[in-house]
Short mmCIF file of C-alpha atoms and ligand atoms in Angstrom, two decimals:
data_model
loop_
_atom_site.label_atom_id
_atom_site.label_comp_id
_atom_site.label_asym_id
_atom_site.label_seq_id
_atom_site.Cartn_x
_atom_site.Cartn_y
_atom_site.Cartn_z
CA GLU Q 1 -4.27 20.23 -4.45
CA GLY Q 2 -2.45 18.91 -7.17
CA ILE Q 3 -4.56 20.83 -9.75
CA LEU Q 4 -2.86 20.53 -12.92
CA VAL Q 5 -4.25 22.64 -15.79
CA SER Q 6 -3.23 20.99 -18.73
CA GLY Q 7 -4.58 23.23 -21.55
CA ALA Q 8 -6.93 25.68 -22.92
CA THR Q 9 -9.21 25.55 -25.69
CA ILE Q 10 -11.43 28.14 -27.74
CA GLN Q 11 -14.42 26.92 -29.68
CA LYS Q 12 -15.98 29.07 -32.15
CA ASN Q 13 -19.10 28.32 -34.65
CA LEU Q 14 -21.18 28.14 -31.64
CA ALA Q 15 -24.42 29.63 -30.85
CA LYS Q 16 -26.37 30.02 -27.55
CA ILE Q 17 -30.21 30.24 -26.89
CA GLY Q 18 -31.49 31.34 -23.51
CA LEU Q 19 -34.99 30.85 -22.26
CA ILE Q 20 -35.75 33.41 -19.64
CA ALA Q 21 -38.17 32.81 -16.79
CA VAL Q 22 -39.44 29.36 -17.82
CA ASP Q 23 -42.08 27.95 -15.25
CA ASN Q 24 -40.17 25.97 -12.70
CA LYS Q 25 -42.27 22.85 -12.47
CA PRO Q 26 -41.44 19.14 -13.36
CA GLY Q 27 -41.61 18.25 -16.97
CA ASN Q 28 -40.70 21.59 -18.47
CA ALA Q 29 -37.05 20.80 -19.12
CA ALA Q 30 -38.15 17.40 -20.56
CA LYS Q 31 -40.59 19.26 -23.06
CA ILE Q 32 -37.88 21.53 -24.29
CA PHE Q 33 -35.14 18.93 -24.94
CA ALA Q 34 -37.60 16.36 -26.35
CA HIS Q 35 -38.73 18.88 -28.69
CA LEU Q 36 -35.08 19.72 -29.73
CA ALA Q 37 -34.26 16.04 -30.10
CA GLY Q 38 -37.20 15.68 -32.51
CA ALA Q 39 -35.90 18.27 -34.64
CA GLN Q 40 -32.41 16.48 -34.81
CA VAL Q 41 -30.78 19.42 -33.12
CA ILE Q 42 -27.43 18.36 -31.19
CA VAL Q 43 -27.12 20.37 -28.03
CA ASN Q 44 -23.68 20.97 -26.54
CA ASP Q 45 -24.07 22.31 -23.04
CA ILE Q 46 -27.20 22.94 -20.93
CA ILE Q 47 -27.30 25.42 -18.09
CA GLN Q 48 -30.16 26.03 -16.02
CA THR Q 49 -30.23 28.49 -13.00
CA GLU Q 50 -33.25 29.17 -10.63
CA ILE Q 51 -34.50 32.65 -10.49
CA SER Q 52 -37.11 31.88 -7.92
CA SER Q 53 -39.05 29.03 -6.81
CA GLU Q 54 -41.46 29.65 -9.69
CA LYS Q 55 -39.15 30.72 -12.52
CA ALA Q 56 -35.96 29.32 -14.03
CA ASN Q 57 -33.52 30.30 -16.78
CA ILE Q 58 -32.29 27.54 -19.16
CA SER Q 59 -29.74 28.27 -21.78
CA PHE Q 60 -27.87 25.72 -24.30
CA THR Q 61 -25.21 25.96 -27.06
CA VAL Q 62 -25.55 24.36 -30.33
CA GLY Q 63 -23.28 24.33 -33.27
CA SER Q 64 -23.80 27.39 -35.58
CA ALA Q 65 -25.18 25.01 -38.36
CA ASP Q 66 -27.93 23.92 -36.10
CA LEU Q 67 -28.95 27.33 -34.68
CA ALA Q 68 -31.91 27.75 -37.43
CA ASP Q 69 -33.29 24.36 -36.55
CA ALA Q 70 -33.04 25.03 -32.85
CA LYS Q 71 -34.62 28.51 -33.11
CA LYS Q 72 -37.68 27.34 -34.87
CA ALA Q 73 -38.05 24.29 -32.43
CA ILE Q 74 -37.73 26.59 -29.35
CA GLU Q 75 -40.38 29.16 -30.91
CA GLU Q 76 -42.89 26.20 -31.22
CA ILE Q 77 -42.34 25.26 -27.54
CA VAL Q 78 -42.04 28.66 -25.78
CA ARG Q 79 -45.89 28.95 -24.90
CA GLN Q 80 -46.18 25.37 -23.41
CA VAL Q 81 -43.40 26.20 -20.83
CA GLN Q 82 -44.45 29.78 -20.01
CA CYS Q 83 -41.21 31.19 -21.06
CA GLN Q 84 -41.18 35.09 -20.93
CA ASP Q 85 -38.29 35.79 -23.45
CA VAL Q 86 -35.82 34.12 -25.61
CA PHE Q 87 -32.18 35.53 -25.95
CA VAL Q 88 -30.20 34.19 -29.20
CA ARG Q 89 -26.57 34.91 -29.54
CA ASP Q 90 -24.59 33.71 -32.41
CA ASP Q 91 -21.51 36.02 -31.84
CA ILE Q 92 -20.01 33.84 -29.24
CA ALA Q 93 -16.99 31.70 -28.54
CA GLU Q 94 -16.38 29.34 -25.53
CA VAL Q 95 -12.91 29.38 -23.95
CA SER Q 96 -12.23 26.53 -21.71
CA VAL Q 97 -9.49 25.65 -19.23
CA VAL Q 98 -8.98 21.81 -18.84
CA GLY Q 99 -7.17 19.72 -16.38
CA VAL Q 100 -7.40 17.06 -13.62
CA GLY Q 101 -8.53 17.84 -10.08
CA MET Q 102 -10.56 20.86 -10.91
CA ARG Q 103 -12.96 19.76 -8.42
CA SER Q 104 -11.85 22.23 -5.60
CA HIS Q 105 -12.39 25.17 -8.45
CA CYS Q 106 -11.58 28.01 -6.23
CA GLY Q 107 -7.93 28.16 -7.21
CA VAL Q 108 -8.59 27.57 -10.92
CA ALA Q 109 -11.71 29.50 -11.49
CA ASP Q 110 -10.52 32.61 -9.63
CA ARG Q 111 -7.42 32.74 -11.77
CA MET Q 112 -9.24 32.23 -14.90
CA PHE Q 113 -11.84 34.91 -14.09
CA LYS Q 114 -9.22 37.39 -13.06
CA ALA Q 115 -7.34 36.77 -16.32
CA LEU Q 116 -10.50 37.66 -18.31
CA ALA Q 117 -11.35 40.45 -16.22
CA VAL Q 118 -7.82 41.97 -16.57
CA ALA Q 119 -8.19 41.45 -20.45
CA GLU Q 120 -11.44 43.26 -20.11
CA VAL Q 121 -13.28 40.29 -21.48
CA ASN Q 122 -17.00 39.93 -20.39
CA ILE Q 123 -18.04 36.59 -19.33
CA ASP Q 124 -21.51 35.75 -20.77
CA SER Q 125 -22.07 32.30 -19.18
CA ILE Q 126 -20.01 29.79 -17.13
CA THR Q 127 -20.12 25.93 -16.74
CA THR Q 128 -17.85 23.86 -14.71
CA SER Q 129 -17.23 20.05 -14.26
CA GLU Q 130 -14.43 17.96 -12.55
CA ILE Q 131 -12.16 18.39 -15.73
CA ARG Q 132 -13.05 21.80 -17.15
CA ILE Q 133 -14.15 25.27 -16.66
CA SER Q 134 -16.00 26.96 -19.57
CA CYS Q 135 -16.83 30.54 -20.21
CA ILE Q 136 -18.81 31.98 -23.02
CA VAL Q 137 -17.38 35.27 -24.33
CA ASP Q 138 -18.08 37.50 -27.29
CA LEU Q 139 -16.66 36.27 -30.48
CA ASP Q 140 -14.58 39.36 -31.05
CA ASP Q 141 -12.72 38.63 -27.70
CA ALA Q 142 -12.14 34.99 -28.37
CA GLU Q 143 -8.37 35.36 -29.19
CA LYS Q 144 -7.77 37.86 -26.53
CA ALA Q 145 -9.37 35.62 -23.94
CA LEU Q 146 -7.35 32.56 -25.06
CA VAL Q 147 -4.25 34.55 -24.73
CA ALA Q 148 -5.05 35.89 -21.27
CA VAL Q 149 -5.89 32.43 -20.05
CA CYS Q 150 -2.76 30.78 -21.43
CA GLU Q 151 -0.79 33.59 -19.90
CA ALA Q 152 -2.47 33.06 -16.52
CA PHE Q 153 -1.83 29.41 -16.38
CA GLU Q 154 1.76 29.73 -18.14
CA LEU Q 155 0.74 27.18 -20.66
CA ASP Q 156 3.64 28.23 -22.79
CA LYS Q 157 5.94 26.65 -20.28
CA PRO Q 158 6.57 22.94 -19.44
CA ALA Q 159 4.31 21.75 -16.64
CA ASP Q 160 6.92 21.40 -13.91
CA GLU Q 161 7.99 24.93 -14.44
CA ARG Q 162 4.65 26.43 -13.78
CA THR Q 163 3.52 27.85 -10.41
CA SER Q 164 0.35 26.04 -9.24
CA PRO Q 165 -2.39 25.67 -10.06
CA GLU G 1 -23.40 7.91 -31.45
CA GLY G 2 -22.03 5.29 -29.19
CA ILE G 3 -23.32 7.01 -26.11
CA LEU G 4 -22.72 4.61 -23.23
CA VAL G 5 -24.33 5.90 -19.99
CA SER G 6 -22.19 3.99 -17.46
CA GLY G 7 -23.75 5.00 -14.30
CA ALA G 8 -25.76 7.45 -11.96
CA THR G 9 -24.84 9.18 -8.85
CA ILE G 10 -26.40 11.14 -6.24
CA GLN G 11 -24.56 13.80 -3.97
CA LYS G 12 -26.12 15.13 -0.86
CA ASN G 13 -24.54 17.20 1.91
CA LEU G 14 -24.62 20.01 -0.74
CA ALA G 15 -25.77 23.71 -0.68
CA LYS G 16 -26.41 25.94 -3.48
CA ILE G 17 -25.91 29.90 -3.49
CA GLY G 18 -27.55 31.86 -6.20
CA LEU G 19 -26.64 35.60 -7.00
CA ILE G 20 -29.64 36.99 -8.83
CA ALA G 21 -29.10 39.90 -11.35
CA VAL G 22 -25.46 40.62 -10.86
CA ASP G 23 -24.29 43.52 -13.16
CA ASN G 24 -22.90 41.77 -16.38
CA LYS G 25 -19.58 43.71 -16.74
CA PRO G 26 -16.10 42.27 -16.84
CA GLY G 27 -14.41 41.55 -13.48
CA ASN G 28 -17.41 40.80 -11.52
CA ALA G 29 -17.23 36.87 -11.59
CA ALA G 30 -13.56 37.46 -10.46
CA LYS G 31 -14.52 39.52 -7.40
CA ILE G 32 -16.97 36.77 -6.31
CA PHE G 33 -14.75 33.87 -6.59
CA ALA G 34 -11.59 35.68 -5.51
CA HIS G 35 -13.53 36.70 -2.22
CA LEU G 36 -14.62 32.91 -1.84
CA ALA G 37 -11.13 31.57 -2.31
CA GLY G 38 -9.88 34.24 0.27
CA ALA G 39 -12.56 32.76 2.54
CA GLN G 40 -11.09 29.20 2.05
CA VAL G 41 -14.39 28.07 0.51
CA ILE G 42 -14.15 25.04 -1.88
CA VAL G 43 -16.62 25.68 -4.82
CA ASN G 44 -18.18 22.80 -6.66
CA ASP G 45 -20.03 23.80 -9.68
CA ILE G 46 -20.32 27.08 -10.98
CA ILE G 47 -23.30 28.16 -13.43
CA GLN G 48 -23.99 31.46 -14.89
CA THR G 49 -26.60 32.40 -17.28
CA GLU G 50 -27.21 35.79 -18.79
CA ILE G 51 -30.57 37.35 -18.11
CA SER G 52 -29.99 40.43 -20.43
CA SER G 53 -26.87 42.24 -21.62
CA GLU G 54 -26.94 44.15 -18.33
CA LYS G 55 -27.55 41.33 -15.87
CA ALA G 56 -26.59 37.70 -15.21
CA ASN G 57 -27.50 35.07 -12.56
CA ILE G 58 -24.59 33.32 -11.07
CA SER G 59 -24.89 30.16 -8.75
CA PHE G 60 -22.48 27.77 -7.35
CA THR G 61 -22.71 24.73 -5.11
CA VAL G 62 -20.53 24.03 -1.96
CA GLY G 63 -20.22 21.17 0.57
CA SER G 64 -22.81 21.77 3.40
CA ALA G 65 -19.95 22.29 5.83
CA ASP G 66 -18.68 25.23 3.84
CA LEU G 67 -22.22 26.94 3.65
CA ALA G 68 -21.75 29.27 6.43
CA ASP G 69 -18.49 30.56 5.42
CA ALA G 70 -19.70 30.74 1.82
CA LYS G 71 -22.70 32.84 2.83
CA LYS G 72 -20.74 35.27 4.90
CA ALA G 73 -18.43 35.80 2.26
CA ILE G 74 -21.19 36.53 -0.34
CA GLU G 75 -23.00 39.05 1.91
CA GLU G 76 -19.75 40.96 2.12
CA ILE G 77 -19.40 41.14 -1.69
CA VAL G 78 -23.03 41.41 -2.98
CA ARG G 79 -23.07 45.41 -3.05
CA GLN G 80 -19.64 45.53 -5.04
CA VAL G 81 -21.26 43.57 -7.87
CA GLN G 82 -24.69 45.15 -7.76
CA CYS G 83 -26.51 41.74 -7.08
CA GLN G 84 -30.31 42.34 -6.39
CA ASP G 85 -31.09 39.13 -4.45
CA VAL G 86 -29.25 36.04 -2.78
CA PHE G 87 -31.00 32.59 -2.98
CA VAL G 88 -29.66 29.93 -0.48
CA ARG G 89 -30.77 26.31 -0.63
CA ASP G 90 -29.46 23.68 1.70
CA ASP G 91 -32.11 21.13 1.03
CA ILE G 92 -30.81 19.81 -2.09
CA ALA G 93 -29.04 16.88 -3.85
CA GLU G 94 -27.29 16.44 -7.17
CA VAL G 95 -28.16 13.52 -9.29
CA SER G 96 -25.95 12.93 -12.13
CA VAL G 97 -25.77 10.53 -15.18
CA VAL G 98 -22.14 9.74 -16.27
CA GLY G 99 -20.80 8.20 -19.46
CA VAL G 100 -18.55 8.72 -22.44
CA GLY G 101 -19.70 10.54 -25.64
CA MET G 102 -22.41 12.60 -24.02
CA ARG G 103 -21.27 15.51 -26.20
CA SER G 104 -24.55 15.14 -28.36
CA HIS G 105 -26.71 15.46 -25.18
CA CYS G 106 -30.03 15.19 -26.94
CA GLY G 107 -30.42 11.50 -26.42
CA VAL G 108 -29.22 11.45 -22.96
CA ALA G 109 -30.60 14.68 -21.53
CA ASP G 110 -33.90 14.11 -23.02
CA ARG G 111 -34.33 10.66 -21.41
CA MET G 112 -32.84 11.88 -18.12
CA PHE G 113 -35.16 14.96 -17.93
CA LYS G 114 -38.28 12.79 -18.95
CA ALA G 115 -37.44 10.26 -16.23
CA LEU G 116 -37.45 13.08 -13.65
CA ALA G 117 -40.75 14.63 -15.14
CA VAL G 118 -42.41 11.21 -14.95
CA ALA G 119 -41.29 10.87 -11.18
CA GLU G 120 -42.53 14.41 -10.57
CA VAL G 121 -39.21 15.55 -9.52
CA ASN G 122 -38.73 19.17 -10.13
CA ILE G 123 -35.11 20.19 -11.61
CA ASP G 124 -33.77 23.19 -9.64
CA SER G 125 -30.52 23.61 -11.90
CA ILE G 126 -28.70 21.96 -14.60
CA THR G 127 -25.09 21.58 -15.67
CA THR G 128 -23.59 19.28 -18.43
CA SER G 129 -20.05 18.42 -19.68
CA GLU G 130 -18.80 15.74 -22.01
CA ILE G 131 -18.92 13.12 -19.40
CA ARG G 132 -21.88 13.97 -17.39
CA ILE G 133 -25.30 15.70 -17.11
CA SER G 134 -26.08 16.82 -13.37
CA CYS G 135 -29.59 18.03 -11.91
CA ILE G 136 -30.03 19.65 -8.65
CA VAL G 137 -33.28 18.27 -7.02
CA ASP G 138 -34.99 18.57 -3.70
CA LEU G 139 -33.21 16.60 -1.15
CA ASP G 140 -36.62 14.86 -0.30
CA ASP G 141 -36.64 13.60 -3.98
CA ALA G 142 -32.96 12.32 -4.04
CA GLU G 143 -33.79 8.60 -3.91
CA LYS G 144 -36.76 8.99 -6.10
CA ALA G 145 -34.72 10.89 -8.77
CA LEU G 146 -31.93 8.23 -8.57
CA VAL G 147 -34.22 5.20 -8.91
CA ALA G 148 -36.03 6.93 -11.76
CA VAL G 149 -32.87 7.78 -13.73
CA CYS G 150 -31.50 4.25 -13.14
CA GLU G 151 -34.66 2.75 -14.60
CA ALA G 152 -34.57 5.03 -17.48
CA PHE G 153 -31.00 4.02 -18.36
CA GLU G 154 -31.44 0.29 -17.39
CA LEU G 155 -28.53 0.57 -15.21
CA ASP G 156 -29.54 -2.66 -13.39
CA LYS G 157 -28.80 -4.55 -16.66
CA PRO G 158 -25.32 -5.43 -18.09
CA ALA G 159 -24.36 -2.71 -20.60
CA ASP G 160 -24.82 -5.03 -23.70
CA GLU G 161 -28.34 -5.76 -22.76
CA ARG G 162 -29.37 -1.95 -22.56
CA THR G 163 -31.30 -0.14 -25.27
CA SER G 164 -29.25 2.73 -26.45
CA PRO G 165 -28.16 5.26 -25.05
C1 LIG P 1 -37.47 24.58 -15.43
C2 LIG P 1 -37.43 23.13 -15.48
O1 LIG P 1 -36.21 22.60 -15.48
C3 LIG P 1 -38.28 22.43 -14.44
N1 LIG P 1 -37.90 22.87 -13.05
C4 LIG P 1 -38.37 20.93 -14.75
O2 LIG P 1 -38.11 20.19 -13.78
O3 LIG P 1 -38.46 20.46 -15.78
C1 LIG P 2 -21.54 38.53 -14.40
C2 LIG P 2 -20.13 38.25 -14.56
O1 LIG P 2 -19.79 36.95 -14.90
C3 LIG P 2 -19.51 39.29 -15.49
N1 LIG P 2 -20.20 39.11 -16.89
C4 LIG P 2 -18.03 39.00 -15.68
O2 LIG P 2 -17.42 39.14 -16.60
O3 LIG P 2 -17.38 38.93 -14.70
#
């Protein structure tokens, strides 16, 4: 498959806001992110999953410095989007595996999740793209997670000595 | 910010499987994706959001051709991860906006969601990365969504004649 995982990163100073059970109708995502843009909040990753045809969960990460402004903006908008609950976590870190050809994630995702499972690190949320897989974990587990992932992908060895992916 | 949205894409022939309320404890994501890897299913994007400290939603997309194998593999594993419900959608398309410097999504995400809202296209799920923002929409809305997004980012004009982002 030619998947080459070239590195792993950890990002701290991160916070996550989750909106649980937002009305799943056109315009609600636009309302939330327009309101955040208006509050000059820079959003990192956005994740939405559908819970049913009526409801969806939307969560997003911001730099820790923006958390207070983001929280305030979200509190102002929750009623307009019929959101049932807001979840805020500022004790998180994001561990990512980066590389080319991640498209067929199965080899990479499987190995990353297994490494975190063996290290007893809980995965709070997941996002993937063609070039990376990112997991939000507890801040206390950040180093443990990074070490587990580096070992699983043998990132301490030169690329040509690693077993694929 | 130097955000340059360079293009928009639409991907059909896609299906999405959502696992609702999976036990949020270490090892469960590894079980699910190891089982899919064992069934030779190539997974596109993986999205997980937390619903509470006990439960999480995990969804992933596969090519339409892999849906039957993926469904079978998931049915075999749902009890082991205490998943309450499985959601399958094969009537979807993924519309993406691609470009460099998307990191501070607020300008781009906001504009994309607004374009879809005005076109009355419902967003089923969202994933973002440094280089793209992707929304899953109903298959029937695929063309409408692509046109709305291309107009919002003026993709029919040369890059130097567009208003930022
Ligand atoms: C929940 C939210 O994303 C909604 N489905 C929308 O289209 O805006
Ligand atoms: C839900 C699942 O991702 C679980 N939290 C895990 O770590 O595997």
